[in-house]
Each structure stands twice: as structure tokens, then as C-alpha cells.
PDB file of C-alpha atoms in Angstrom:
ATOM      1  CA  UNK I   1     -10.068 -39.127 115.215  1.00  0.00           C
ATOM      2  CA  UNK I   2      -6.285 -38.817 115.178  1.00  0.00           C
ATOM      3  CA  UNK I   3      -6.791 -41.078 112.405  1.00  0.00           C
ATOM      4  CA  UNK I   4      -8.707 -39.025 110.199  1.00  0.00           C
ATOM      5  CA  UNK I   5      -7.223 -36.919 107.060  1.00  0.00           C
ATOM      6  CA  UNK I   6      -8.491 -33.628 106.390  1.00  0.00           C
ATOM      7  CA  UNK I   7     -11.145 -34.022 103.256  1.00  0.00           C
ATOM      8  CA  UNK I   8      -9.169 -30.837 101.380  1.00  0.00           C
ATOM      9  CA  UNK I   9      -5.680 -31.761 101.610  1.00  0.00           C
ATOM     10  CA  UNK I  10      -5.879 -35.473 102.661  1.00  0.00           C
ATOM     11  CA  UNK I  11      -3.202 -34.740 105.232  1.00  0.00           C
ATOM     12  CA  UNK I  12      -3.606 -35.765 109.099  1.00  0.00           C
ATOM     13  CA  UNK I  13      -3.529 -33.394 112.316  1.00  0.00           C
ATOM     14  CA  UNK I  14      -0.110 -32.237 113.072  1.00  0.00           C
ATOM     15  CA  UNK I  15       1.576 -30.495 115.905  1.00  0.00           C
ATOM     16  CA  UNK I  16       1.489 -27.274 113.568  1.00  0.00           C
ATOM     17  CA  UNK I  17      -1.900 -28.062 111.993  1.00  0.00           C
ATOM     18  CA  UNK I  18      -4.680 -28.935 114.635  1.00  0.00           C
ATOM     19  CA  UNK I  19      -8.111 -29.844 113.316  1.00  0.00           C
ATOM     20  CA  UNK I  20     -10.929 -28.027 114.048  1.00  0.00           C
ATOM     21  CA  UNK I  21     -14.796 -29.452 114.070  1.00  0.00           C
ATOM     22  CA  UNK I  22     -16.988 -27.782 111.399  1.00  0.00           C
ATOM     23  CA  UNK I  23     -20.589 -25.891 112.553  1.00  0.00           C
ATOM     24  CA  UNK I  24     -23.195 -25.539 110.416  1.00  0.00           C
ATOM     25  CA  UNK I  25     -21.693 -22.696 108.879  1.00  0.00           C
ATOM     26  CA  UNK I  26     -18.837 -23.363 107.965  1.00  0.00           C
ATOM     27  CA  UNK I  27     -19.982 -26.804 106.434  1.00  0.00           C
ATOM     28  CA  UNK I  28     -22.218 -24.776 104.328  1.00  0.00           C
ATOM     29  CA  UNK I  29     -19.336 -22.394 103.502  1.00  0.00           C
ATOM     30  CA  UNK I  30     -16.968 -25.305 102.107  1.00  0.00           C
ATOM     31  CA  UNK I  31     -20.183 -26.821 100.085  1.00  0.00           C
ATOM     32  CA  UNK I  32     -20.690 -23.462  98.522  1.00  0.00           C
ATOM     33  CA  UNK I  33     -17.256 -23.340  97.823  1.00  0.00           C
ATOM     34  CA  UNK I  34     -16.647 -26.223  96.204  1.00  0.00           C
ATOM     35  CA  UNK I  35     -19.837 -25.767  93.941  1.00  0.00           C
ATOM     36  CA  UNK I  36     -18.236 -23.002  92.536  1.00  0.00           C
ATOM     37  CA  UNK I  37     -14.513 -25.030  92.507  1.00  0.00           C
ATOM     38  CA  UNK I  38     -16.383 -28.027  90.338  1.00  0.00           C
ATOM     39  CA  UNK I  39     -14.312 -30.288  92.619  1.00  0.00           C
ATOM     40  CA  UNK I  40     -16.999 -32.506  93.736  1.00  0.00           C
ATOM     41  CA  UNK I  41     -15.553 -32.225  97.577  1.00  0.00           C
ATOM     42  CA  UNK I  42     -19.127 -31.433  98.724  1.00  0.00           C
ATOM     43  CA  UNK I  43     -20.741 -34.676  97.597  1.00  0.00           C
ATOM     44  CA  UNK I  44     -18.438 -36.291 100.898  1.00  0.00           C
ATOM     45  CA  UNK I  45     -20.722 -33.857 102.959  1.00  0.00           C
ATOM     46  CA  UNK I  46     -24.359 -34.302 101.387  1.00  0.00           C
ATOM     47  CA  UNK I  47     -24.657 -38.432 101.867  1.00  0.00           C
ATOM     48  CA  UNK I  48     -24.167 -37.779 105.762  1.00  0.00           C
ATOM     49  CA  UNK I  49     -25.436 -34.632 107.205  1.00  0.00           C
ATOM     50  CA  UNK I  50     -25.176 -35.176 110.532  1.00  0.00           C
ATOM     51  CA  UNK I  51     -21.808 -36.400 110.538  1.00  0.00           C
ATOM     52  CA  UNK I  52     -18.799 -34.481 112.113  1.00  0.00           C
ATOM     53  CA  UNK I  53     -16.151 -33.754 109.683  1.00  0.00           C
ATOM     54  CA  UNK I  54     -12.422 -32.164 110.858  1.00  0.00           C
ATOM     55  CA  UNK I  55     -10.223 -30.125 108.472  1.00  0.00           C
ATOM     56  CA  UNK I  56      -7.247 -28.494 109.206  1.00  0.00           C
ATOM     57  CA  UNK I  57      -8.054 -24.512 110.253  1.00  0.00           C
ATOM     58  CA  UNK I  58      -5.763 -23.185 107.451  1.00  0.00           C
ATOM     59  CA  UNK I  59      -6.888 -25.245 105.233  1.00  0.00           C
ATOM     60  CA  UNK I  60     -10.788 -24.265 105.452  1.00  0.00           C
ATOM     61  CA  UNK I  61     -10.056 -20.812 105.470  1.00  0.00           C
ATOM     62  CA  UNK I  62      -7.622 -20.918 102.445  1.00  0.00           C
ATOM     63  CA  UNK I  63     -10.512 -23.202 100.815  1.00  0.00           C
ATOM     64  CA  UNK I  64     -13.098 -21.015 101.078  1.00  0.00           C
ATOM     65  CA  UNK I  65     -11.405 -17.707 100.734  1.00  0.00           C
ATOM     66  CA  UNK I  66     -12.956 -15.736  97.641  1.00  0.00           C
ATOM     67  CA  UNK I  67      -9.786 -14.505  96.203  1.00  0.00           C
ATOM     68  CA  UNK I  68      -8.645 -18.305  96.088  1.00  0.00           C
ATOM     69  CA  UNK I  69     -11.221 -19.322  94.426  1.00  0.00           C
ATOM     70  CA  UNK I  70     -11.179 -16.746  91.797  1.00  0.00           C
ATOM     71  CA  UNK I  71      -7.200 -17.144  91.268  1.00  0.00           C
ATOM     72  CA  UNK I  72      -7.613 -21.159  91.255  1.00  0.00           C
ATOM     73  CA  UNK I  73      -9.927 -20.343  88.385  1.00  0.00           C
ATOM     74  CA  UNK I  74      -7.558 -18.452  86.375  1.00  0.00           C
ATOM     75  CA  UNK I  75      -5.125 -21.235  86.988  1.00  0.00           C
ATOM     76  CA  UNK I  76      -7.514 -24.526  86.219  1.00  0.00           C
ATOM     77  CA  UNK I  77      -8.219 -22.190  83.005  1.00  0.00           C
ATOM     78  CA  UNK I  78      -4.851 -21.430  82.077  1.00  0.00           C
ATOM     79  CA  UNK I  79      -3.739 -24.906  82.131  1.00  0.00           C
ATOM     80  CA  UNK I  80      -5.904 -26.711  80.505  1.00  0.00           C
ATOM     81  CA  UNK I  81      -4.325 -27.604  77.562  1.00  0.00           C
ATOM     82  CA  UNK I  82      -7.517 -28.599  75.211  1.00  0.00           C
ATOM     83  CA  UNK I  83      -9.330 -25.391  75.202  1.00  0.00           C
ATOM     84  CA  UNK I  84      -8.520 -23.920  72.237  1.00  0.00           C
ATOM     85  CA  UNK I  85      -8.333 -20.022  72.142  1.00  0.00           C
ATOM     86  CA  UNK I  86     -10.580 -19.643  68.768  1.00  0.00           C
ATOM     87  CA  UNK I  87     -13.343 -21.508  70.222  1.00  0.00           C
ATOM     88  CA  UNK I  88     -13.248 -19.751  73.606  1.00  0.00           C
ATOM     89  CA  UNK I  89     -16.319 -17.073  74.301  1.00  0.00           C
ATOM     90  CA  UNK I  90     -14.595 -13.724  75.433  1.00  0.00           C
ATOM     91  CA  UNK I  91     -17.942 -13.118  77.338  1.00  0.00           C
ATOM     92  CA  UNK I  92     -16.604 -15.957  79.662  1.00  0.00           C
ATOM     93  CA  UNK I  93     -12.818 -15.851  79.231  1.00  0.00           C
ATOM     94  CA  UNK I  94     -10.587 -14.937  82.311  1.00  0.00           C
ATOM     95  CA  UNK I  95      -7.486 -13.270  81.387  1.00  0.00           C
ATOM     96  CA  UNK I  96      -4.966 -10.629  82.721  1.00  0.00           C
ATOM     97  CA  UNK I  97      -5.662  -6.794  81.761  1.00  0.00           C
ATOM     98  CA  UNK I  98      -1.274  -7.015  80.355  1.00  0.00           C
ATOM     99  CA  UNK I  99      -2.294 -10.112  78.542  1.00  0.00           C
ATOM    100  CA  UNK I 100      -5.204  -9.069  76.692  1.00  0.00           C
ATOM    101  CA  UNK I 101      -2.938  -5.970  75.611  1.00  0.00           C
ATOM    102  CA  UNK I 102       0.129  -8.942  74.561  1.00  0.00           C
ATOM    103  CA  UNK I 103      -2.785 -10.873  72.614  1.00  0.00           C
ATOM    104  CA  UNK I 104      -4.164  -8.207  70.347  1.00  0.00           C
ATOM    105  CA  UNK I 105      -0.984  -6.646  69.906  1.00  0.00           C
ATOM    106  CA  UNK I 106       0.762 -10.534  68.842  1.00  0.00           C
ATOM    107  CA  UNK I 107       3.485  -9.426  72.185  1.00  0.00           C
ATOM    108  CA  UNK I 108       4.730 -12.525  74.115  1.00  0.00           C
ATOM    109  CA  UNK I 109       2.299 -15.214  72.629  1.00  0.00           C
ATOM    110  CA  UNK I 110       3.116 -18.407  73.796  1.00  0.00           C
ATOM    111  CA  UNK I 111       5.182 -20.508  71.268  1.00  0.00           C
ATOM    112  CA  UNK I 112       2.348 -23.080  70.462  1.00  0.00           C
ATOM    113  CA  UNK I 113       0.265 -20.303  69.580  1.00  0.00           C
ATOM    114  CA  UNK I 114       2.444 -18.359  67.510  1.00  0.00           C
ATOM    115  CA  UNK I 115       2.330 -18.196  63.694  1.00  0.00           C
ATOM    116  CA  UNK I 116       5.602 -19.305  62.308  1.00  0.00           C
ATOM    117  CA  UNK I 117       4.988 -17.561  59.014  1.00  0.00           C
ATOM    118  CA  UNK I 118       5.532 -14.478  60.409  1.00  0.00           C
ATOM    119  CA  UNK I 119       9.378 -15.023  61.182  1.00  0.00           C
ATOM    120  CA  UNK I 120      10.358 -14.331  57.592  1.00  0.00           C
ATOM    121  CA  UNK I 121       8.803 -11.657  57.542  1.00  0.00           C
ATOM    122  CA  UNK I 122       9.612 -10.373  61.043  1.00  0.00           C
ATOM    123  CA  UNK I 123      13.175 -11.397  60.638  1.00  0.00           C
ATOM    124  CA  UNK I 124      13.937  -9.871  56.853  1.00  0.00           C
ATOM    125  CA  UNK I 125      16.812  -7.965  56.443  1.00  0.00           C
ATOM    126  CA  UNK I 126      16.653  -4.249  55.954  1.00  0.00           C
ATOM    127  CA  UNK I 127      18.108  -2.272  53.051  1.00  0.00           C
ATOM    128  CA  UNK I 128      19.392  -3.069  49.739  1.00  0.00           C
ATOM    129  CA  UNK I 129      20.876  -6.638  49.314  1.00  0.00           C
ATOM    130  CA  UNK I 130      24.662  -6.804  49.764  1.00  0.00           C
ATOM    131  CA  UNK I 131      26.762  -7.066  46.537  1.00  0.00           C
ATOM    132  CA  UNK I 132      29.821  -8.898  47.884  1.00  0.00           C
ATOM    133  CA  UNK I 133      31.516  -8.179  44.369  1.00  0.00           C
ATOM    134  CA  UNK I 134      31.411  -4.592  45.288  1.00  0.00           C
ATOM    135  CA  UNK I 135      31.851  -4.701  49.114  1.00  0.00           C
ATOM    136  CA  UNK I 136      35.146  -6.490  49.027  1.00  0.00           C
ATOM    137  CA  UNK I 137      36.783  -3.862  47.017  1.00  0.00           C
ATOM    138  CA  UNK I 138      35.161  -1.321  49.435  1.00  0.00           C
ATOM    139  CA  UNK I 139      36.769  -3.149  52.404  1.00  0.00           C
ATOM    140  CA  UNK I 140      40.261  -3.082  50.997  1.00  0.00           C
ATOM    141  CA  UNK I 141      40.159   0.559  50.211  1.00  0.00           C
ATOM    142  CA  UNK I 142      38.761   0.953  53.757  1.00  0.00           C
ATOM    143  CA  UNK I 143      41.979  -1.059  54.932  1.00  0.00           C
ATOM    144  CA  UNK I 144      43.986   0.853  53.125  1.00  0.00           C
ATOM    145  CA  UNK I 145      42.575   3.924  54.726  1.00  0.00           C
ATOM    146  CA  UNK I 146      43.290   2.397  57.601  1.00  0.00           C
ATOM    147  CA  UNK I 147      46.805   1.496  56.711  1.00  0.00           C
ATOM    148  CA  UNK I 148      48.043   4.740  55.241  1.00  0.00           C
ATOM    149  CA  UNK I 149      48.044   8.260  56.058  1.00  0.00           C
ATOM    150  CA  UNK I 150      48.203   9.601  52.660  1.00  0.00           C
ATOM    151  CA  UNK I 151      45.525  11.905  51.592  1.00  0.00           C
ATOM    152  CA  UNK I 152      44.185  11.415  48.401  1.00  0.00           C
ATOM    153  CA  UNK I 153      41.326  12.954  46.208  1.00  0.00           C
ATOM    154  CA  UNK I 154      38.339  11.628  45.199  1.00  0.00           C
ATOM    155  CA  UNK I 155      39.818  10.885  41.361  1.00  0.00           C
ATOM    156  CA  UNK I 156      42.739   8.893  42.840  1.00  0.00           C
ATOM    157  CA  UNK I 157      40.443   7.322  45.149  1.00  0.00           C
ATOM    158  CA  UNK I 158      38.241   5.633  42.495  1.00  0.00           C
ATOM    159  CA  UNK I 159      41.764   4.913  40.600  1.00  0.00           C
ATOM    160  CA  UNK I 160      42.640   2.949  44.215  1.00  0.00           C
ATOM    161  CA  UNK I 161      39.345   1.138  44.151  1.00  0.00           C
ATOM    162  CA  UNK I 162      40.388  -0.481  40.565  1.00  0.00           C
ATOM    163  CA  UNK I 163      43.136  -1.432  42.238  1.00  0.00           C
ATOM    164  CA  UNK I 164      40.927  -3.977  44.065  1.00  0.00           C
ATOM    165  CA  UNK I 165      38.524  -4.736  41.930  1.00  0.00           C
ATOM    166  CA  UNK I 166      37.231  -8.770  41.513  1.00  0.00           C
ATOM    167  CA  UNK I 167      37.944 -10.653  38.598  1.00  0.00           C
ATOM    168  CA  UNK I 168      34.237 -10.512  37.380  1.00  0.00           C
ATOM    169  CA  UNK I 169      34.390  -7.168  36.922  1.00  0.00           C
ATOM    170  CA  UNK I 170      37.423  -6.695  35.075  1.00  0.00           C
ATOM    171  CA  UNK I 171      36.572 -10.099  33.067  1.00  0.00           C
ATOM    172  CA  UNK I 172      36.569  -8.199  29.807  1.00  0.00           C
ATOM    173  CA  UNK I 173      39.787  -6.417  30.023  1.00  0.00           C
ATOM    174  CA  UNK I 174      41.439  -9.356  31.020  1.00  0.00           C
ATOM    175  CA  UNK I 175      40.365 -11.350  27.370  1.00  0.00           C
ATOM    176  CA  UNK I 176      41.421  -8.182  25.333  1.00  0.00           C
ATOM    177  CA  UNK I 177      45.104  -8.408  27.199  1.00  0.00           C
ATOM    178  CA  UNK I 178      44.852 -12.300  26.717  1.00  0.00           C
ATOM    179  CA  UNK I 179      44.330 -12.058  22.887  1.00  0.00           C
ATOM    180  CA  UNK I 180      46.628  -9.505  22.712  1.00  0.00           C
ATOM    181  CA  UNK I 181      49.548 -11.556  24.500  1.00  0.00           C
ATOM    182  CA  UNK I 182      48.501 -14.488  21.927  1.00  0.00           C
ATOM    183  CA  UNK I 183      48.860 -11.635  19.061  1.00  0.00           C
ATOM    184  CA  UNK I 184      52.403 -11.370  20.132  1.00  0.00           C
ATOM    185  CA  UNK I 185      53.691 -14.254  21.016  1.00  0.00           C
ATOM    186  CA  UNK I 186      52.446 -16.085  17.551  1.00  0.00           C
ATOM    187  CA  UNK I 187      52.599 -13.079  15.662  1.00  0.00           C
ATOM    188  CA  UNK I 188      49.365 -14.643  14.131  1.00  0.00           C
ATOM    189  CA  UNK I 189      45.789 -12.401  14.048  1.00  0.00           C
ATOM    190  CA  UNK I 190      43.583 -15.280  12.624  1.00  0.00           C
ATOM    191  CA  UNK I 191      44.588 -17.331  16.071  1.00  0.00           C
ATOM    192  CA  UNK I 192      41.017 -16.105  17.436  1.00  0.00           C
ATOM    193  CA  UNK I 193      37.890 -14.999  17.363  1.00  0.00           C
ATOM    194  CA  UNK I 194      37.900 -11.315  18.982  1.00  0.00           C
ATOM    195  CA  UNK I 195      34.361 -11.365  19.885  1.00  0.00           C
ATOM    196  CA  UNK I 196      35.238 -14.455  22.243  1.00  0.00           C
ATOM    197  CA  UNK I 197      38.061 -12.412  23.701  1.00  0.00           C
ATOM    198  CA  UNK I 198      36.297  -9.024  25.078  1.00  0.00           C
ATOM    199  CA  UNK I 199      35.373  -7.719  21.719  1.00  0.00           C
ATOM    200  CA  UNK I 200      31.981  -6.703  19.916  1.00  0.00           C
ATOM    201  CA  UNK I 201      31.954  -5.737  16.371  1.00  0.00           C
ATOM    202  CA  UNK I 202      30.037  -2.601  15.558  1.00  0.00           C
ATOM    203  CA  UNK I 203      30.156  -2.140  11.354  1.00  0.00           C
ATOM    204  CA  UNK I 204      33.604  -3.441  10.118  1.00  0.00           C
ATOM    205  CA  UNK I 205      35.314  -2.071  13.223  1.00  0.00           C
ATOM    206  CA  UNK I 206      36.065  -3.680  16.664  1.00  0.00           C
ATOM    207  CA  UNK I 207      35.450  -1.953  19.425  1.00  0.00           C
ATOM    208  CA  UNK I 208      36.384  -3.308  23.195  1.00  0.00           C
ATOM    209  CA  UNK I 209      33.285  -4.054  25.477  1.00  0.00           C
ATOM    210  CA  UNK I 210      33.414  -1.814  28.472  1.00  0.00           C
ATOM    211  CA  UNK I 211      33.432  -3.278  32.206  1.00  0.00           C
ATOM    212  CA  UNK I 212      30.118  -4.597  32.574  1.00  0.00           C
ATOM    213  CA  UNK I 213      30.088  -3.949  36.163  1.00  0.00           C
ATOM    214  CA  UNK I 214      30.296  -1.015  38.252  1.00  0.00           C
ATOM    215  CA  UNK I 215      34.122  -0.712  39.531  1.00  0.00           C
ATOM    216  CA  UNK I 216      32.778   0.435  43.224  1.00  0.00           C
ATOM    217  CA  UNK I 217      29.442   0.712  44.761  1.00  0.00           C
ATOM    218  CA  UNK I 218      26.858   3.285  43.620  1.00  0.00           C
ATOM    219  CA  UNK I 219      26.757   4.539  47.154  1.00  0.00           C
ATOM    220  CA  UNK I 220      30.656   5.262  47.228  1.00  0.00           C
ATOM    221  CA  UNK I 221      30.811   6.736  43.684  1.00  0.00           C
ATOM    222  CA  UNK I 222      28.113   9.393  44.558  1.00  0.00           C
ATOM    223  CA  UNK I 223      29.221  10.034  48.186  1.00  0.00           C
ATOM    224  CA  UNK I 224      32.261  12.661  47.344  1.00  0.00           C
ATOM    225  CA  UNK I 225      31.126  14.932  44.785  1.00  0.00           C
ATOM    226  CA  UNK I 226      29.932  18.736  44.736  1.00  0.00           C
ATOM    227  CA  UNK I 227      26.571  20.374  42.837  1.00  0.00           C
ATOM    228  CA  UNK I 228      28.008  23.581  42.784  1.00  0.00           C
ATOM    229  CA  UNK I 229      26.726  25.656  40.431  1.00  0.00           C
ATOM    230  CA  UNK I 230      29.293  27.559  37.693  1.00  0.00           C
ATOM    231  CA  UNK I 231      27.670  30.988  37.083  1.00  0.00           C
ATOM    232  CA  UNK I 232      28.671  32.532  40.215  1.00  0.00           C
ATOM    233  CA  UNK I 233      31.748  34.641  40.596  1.00  0.00           C
ATOM    234  CA  UNK I 234      34.161  31.827  42.517  1.00  0.00           C
ATOM    235  CA  UNK I 235      32.376  28.259  41.765  1.00  0.00           C
ATOM    236  CA  UNK I 236      33.166  25.749  44.314  1.00  0.00           C
ATOM    237  CA  UNK I 237      34.586  28.733  46.620  1.00  0.00           C
ATOM    238  CA  UNK I 238      32.080  28.583  49.760  1.00  0.00           C
ATOM    239  CA  UNK I 239      32.050  26.385  52.323  1.00  0.00           C
ATOM    240  CA  UNK I 240      28.487  24.955  50.758  1.00  0.00           C
ATOM    241  CA  UNK I 241      30.464  22.742  48.417  1.00  0.00           C
ATOM    242  CA  UNK I 242      31.043  18.980  49.557  1.00  0.00           C
ATOM    243  CA  UNK I 243      34.232  18.700  47.875  1.00  0.00           C
ATOM    244  CA  UNK I 244      35.712  21.576  49.830  1.00  0.00           C
ATOM    245  CA  UNK I 245      34.110  20.183  53.048  1.00  0.00           C
ATOM    246  CA  UNK I 246      35.977  16.911  52.931  1.00  0.00           C
ATOM    247  CA  UNK I 247      39.069  18.715  52.276  1.00  0.00           C
ATOM    248  CA  UNK I 248      39.298  17.033  48.574  1.00  0.00           C
ATOM    249  CA  UNK I 249      39.636  18.888  44.761  1.00  0.00           C
ATOM    250  CA  UNK I 250      36.923  18.556  42.442  1.00  0.00           C
ATOM    251  CA  UNK I 251      36.971  16.024  39.749  1.00  0.00           C
ATOM    252  CA  UNK I 252      34.834  15.036  36.671  1.00  0.00           C
ATOM    253  CA  UNK I 253      32.301  13.516  38.540  1.00  0.00           C
ATOM    254  CA  UNK I 254      31.290  16.313  40.420  1.00  0.00           C
ATOM    255  CA  UNK I 255      28.095  17.393  38.713  1.00  0.00           C
ATOM    256  CA  UNK I 256      28.867  20.684  37.310  1.00  0.00           C
ATOM    257  CA  UNK I 257      32.463  20.430  36.872  1.00  0.00           C
ATOM    258  CA  UNK I 258      34.254  23.401  35.319  1.00  0.00           C
ATOM    259  CA  UNK I 259      37.809  22.372  34.931  1.00  0.00           C
ATOM    260  CA  UNK I 260      39.331  25.991  34.575  1.00  0.00           C
ATOM    261  CA  UNK I 261      36.519  27.702  36.185  1.00  0.00           C
ATOM    262  CA  UNK I 262      36.368  25.291  39.423  1.00  0.00           C
ATOM    263  CA  UNK I 263      37.971  27.327  42.298  1.00  0.00           C
ATOM    264  CA  UNK I 264      38.540  23.946  43.966  1.00  0.00           C
ATOM    265  CA  UNK I 265      40.439  22.308  40.637  1.00  0.00           C
ATOM    266  CA  UNK I 266      43.908  21.228  40.530  1.00  0.00           C
ATOM    267  CA  UNK I 267      43.668  21.778  36.419  1.00  0.00           C
ATOM    268  CA  UNK I 268      43.103  25.679  37.898  1.00  0.00           C
ATOM    269  CA  UNK I 269      45.684  25.798  39.907  1.00  0.00           C
ATOM    270  CA  UNK I 270      48.285  24.018  37.108  1.00  0.00           C
ATOM    271  CA  UNK I 271      46.743  26.681  34.511  1.00  0.00           C
ATOM    272  CA  UNK I 272      47.298  29.592  36.939  1.00  0.00           C
ATOM    273  CA  UNK I 273      51.366  28.558  37.361  1.00  0.00           C
ATOM    274  CA  UNK I 274      51.945  28.097  34.021  1.00  0.00           C
ATOM    275  CA  UNK I 275      50.579  31.799  33.224  1.00  0.00           C
ATOM    276  CA  UNK I 276      52.775  33.006  35.790  1.00  0.00           C
ATOM    277  CA  UNK I 277      55.919  31.065  34.196  1.00  0.00           C
ATOM    278  CA  UNK I 278      55.035  33.516  31.185  1.00  0.00           C
TER     279      UNK I 278
END
């Protein structure tokens, strides 16, 4: 009997794993568990119903445990690569509650069942597309602010932005300058067609083509400007004035800029100083 292998684990009897002789009830329990598991072990018992069969005590206990049978069935179902989720009837499916929730929400789906076509929408960048020709000058201005402590107003900020304009934004101005240099050096106004060098013909006159691109991102141009009304006693005199709140003077880019009437304008101070001189 020592050379007989356990029909459940195919191992021999050891010092810590002793064989037990199956009673009729134990034999029937293994047969029933085998039919539920569908592993055909019960076929070993049917031809020889009276032959003594020995198995490990622990193997019999684990094999016939209802919870182990249910867990093994779930594991077998999850490892069947040929099973198709679309063909699996919901009534026959065995799944964890967390798996069911994740599947319905589309979270933590196995890679072989993932819809890769949704990746483009999932990782689509948010916000407006980046305009590098406007971003680079803005970063240069930020770098200048980091290296300098000089206070500037909004008008000076716009002027500073022009120093970092990309070539594409100032191309029309560069063309006009180049044409003027040719005129000055050759003293010949017929050396080239002005319409090819930053000028356009309107009637009988030539007019310069203004910069075709914005000198700075629209977000920057609209950041520091106020919308104060001019029909008050002291325009831009309260703390609600955006320019005053940032500690800068009002400029022409403010919505209702009125120059002399604005209490937060350098032009008003100059006028008052001139009146005092007289």
C-alpha cells in the first residue's frame, strides 16, 4: 500500500501526509465533488466500487470543501483564454463584485479587452493649442522679470514684449527696413517692387502692412487692464481698479481709458505738474 499514489494529488504517502481509507460516505463525497468540478476523477471509482481507495487526509478535506470547489470554478473560468466575454451569458457568469463594477465603468480592464481607440480621447491635451511663436516671447519676458527688479507698467510690458518678438511676427517690418536700406544705399527707388517688401498699394498710395501676428498672447494682453467707468467722481480711484490692484498705471489698453480724467494715469500727473509750474 505504501507504493500507492493519492488519486487527488498523485503523491505518495509521507511522514506528514498519511493515507486514510475511504468509507462509503467519504467515497461518495469525492465522487460528488468530482462531478461538480468536472475533472473525471469519479470515473476511477465507478469500475471498482468495492476496491479500497486511499487518499491523503488533507487532500480529501480540501477537495470536498464547498468553498474550495467554488473558488476553483472561478479560477478555472478566469483562466480560459478561449472564453469570449461577449458570448458569456450573464446568468452563467461568475465574477467578483469589484470586477463587475470596474467592467461596467471601464476601469482596470485587461489589456486584451481594452479598446485602444479610446486612448486618443483619454490622453487628449486640454485647453487651447500651444502657439510656440507667442509662448517663447512670453517666457523671455518672464525670465527678464526674474532677473530684474525694475517695476514696469502695462504699457512698458507691451514694449518689452516687442523686444522678444519672433522673426515671423515682425517679418513685414523687416521687409520694409530692408527695402529702405536699399533705397538709401543705391538712391534708386525703382530697384525693387515695394509690394514685395512689406507695402501694399491703396489707390495711388503705398501703405505699410501692419504686423500680421499678435505681438503677444491674447491672454497676456488682456490680463492687466481695468474696466473702470469714467462717469464717476474719481475714475480708477477705488481698490476695484484692476490696474491699481496690481500696482500699475492705467494705459490705453484699458477699456474706458480717458487719460487726464483717470486718477491712476501718469498723463494726469504730468498735466497736474505742468499746471503747478504755471
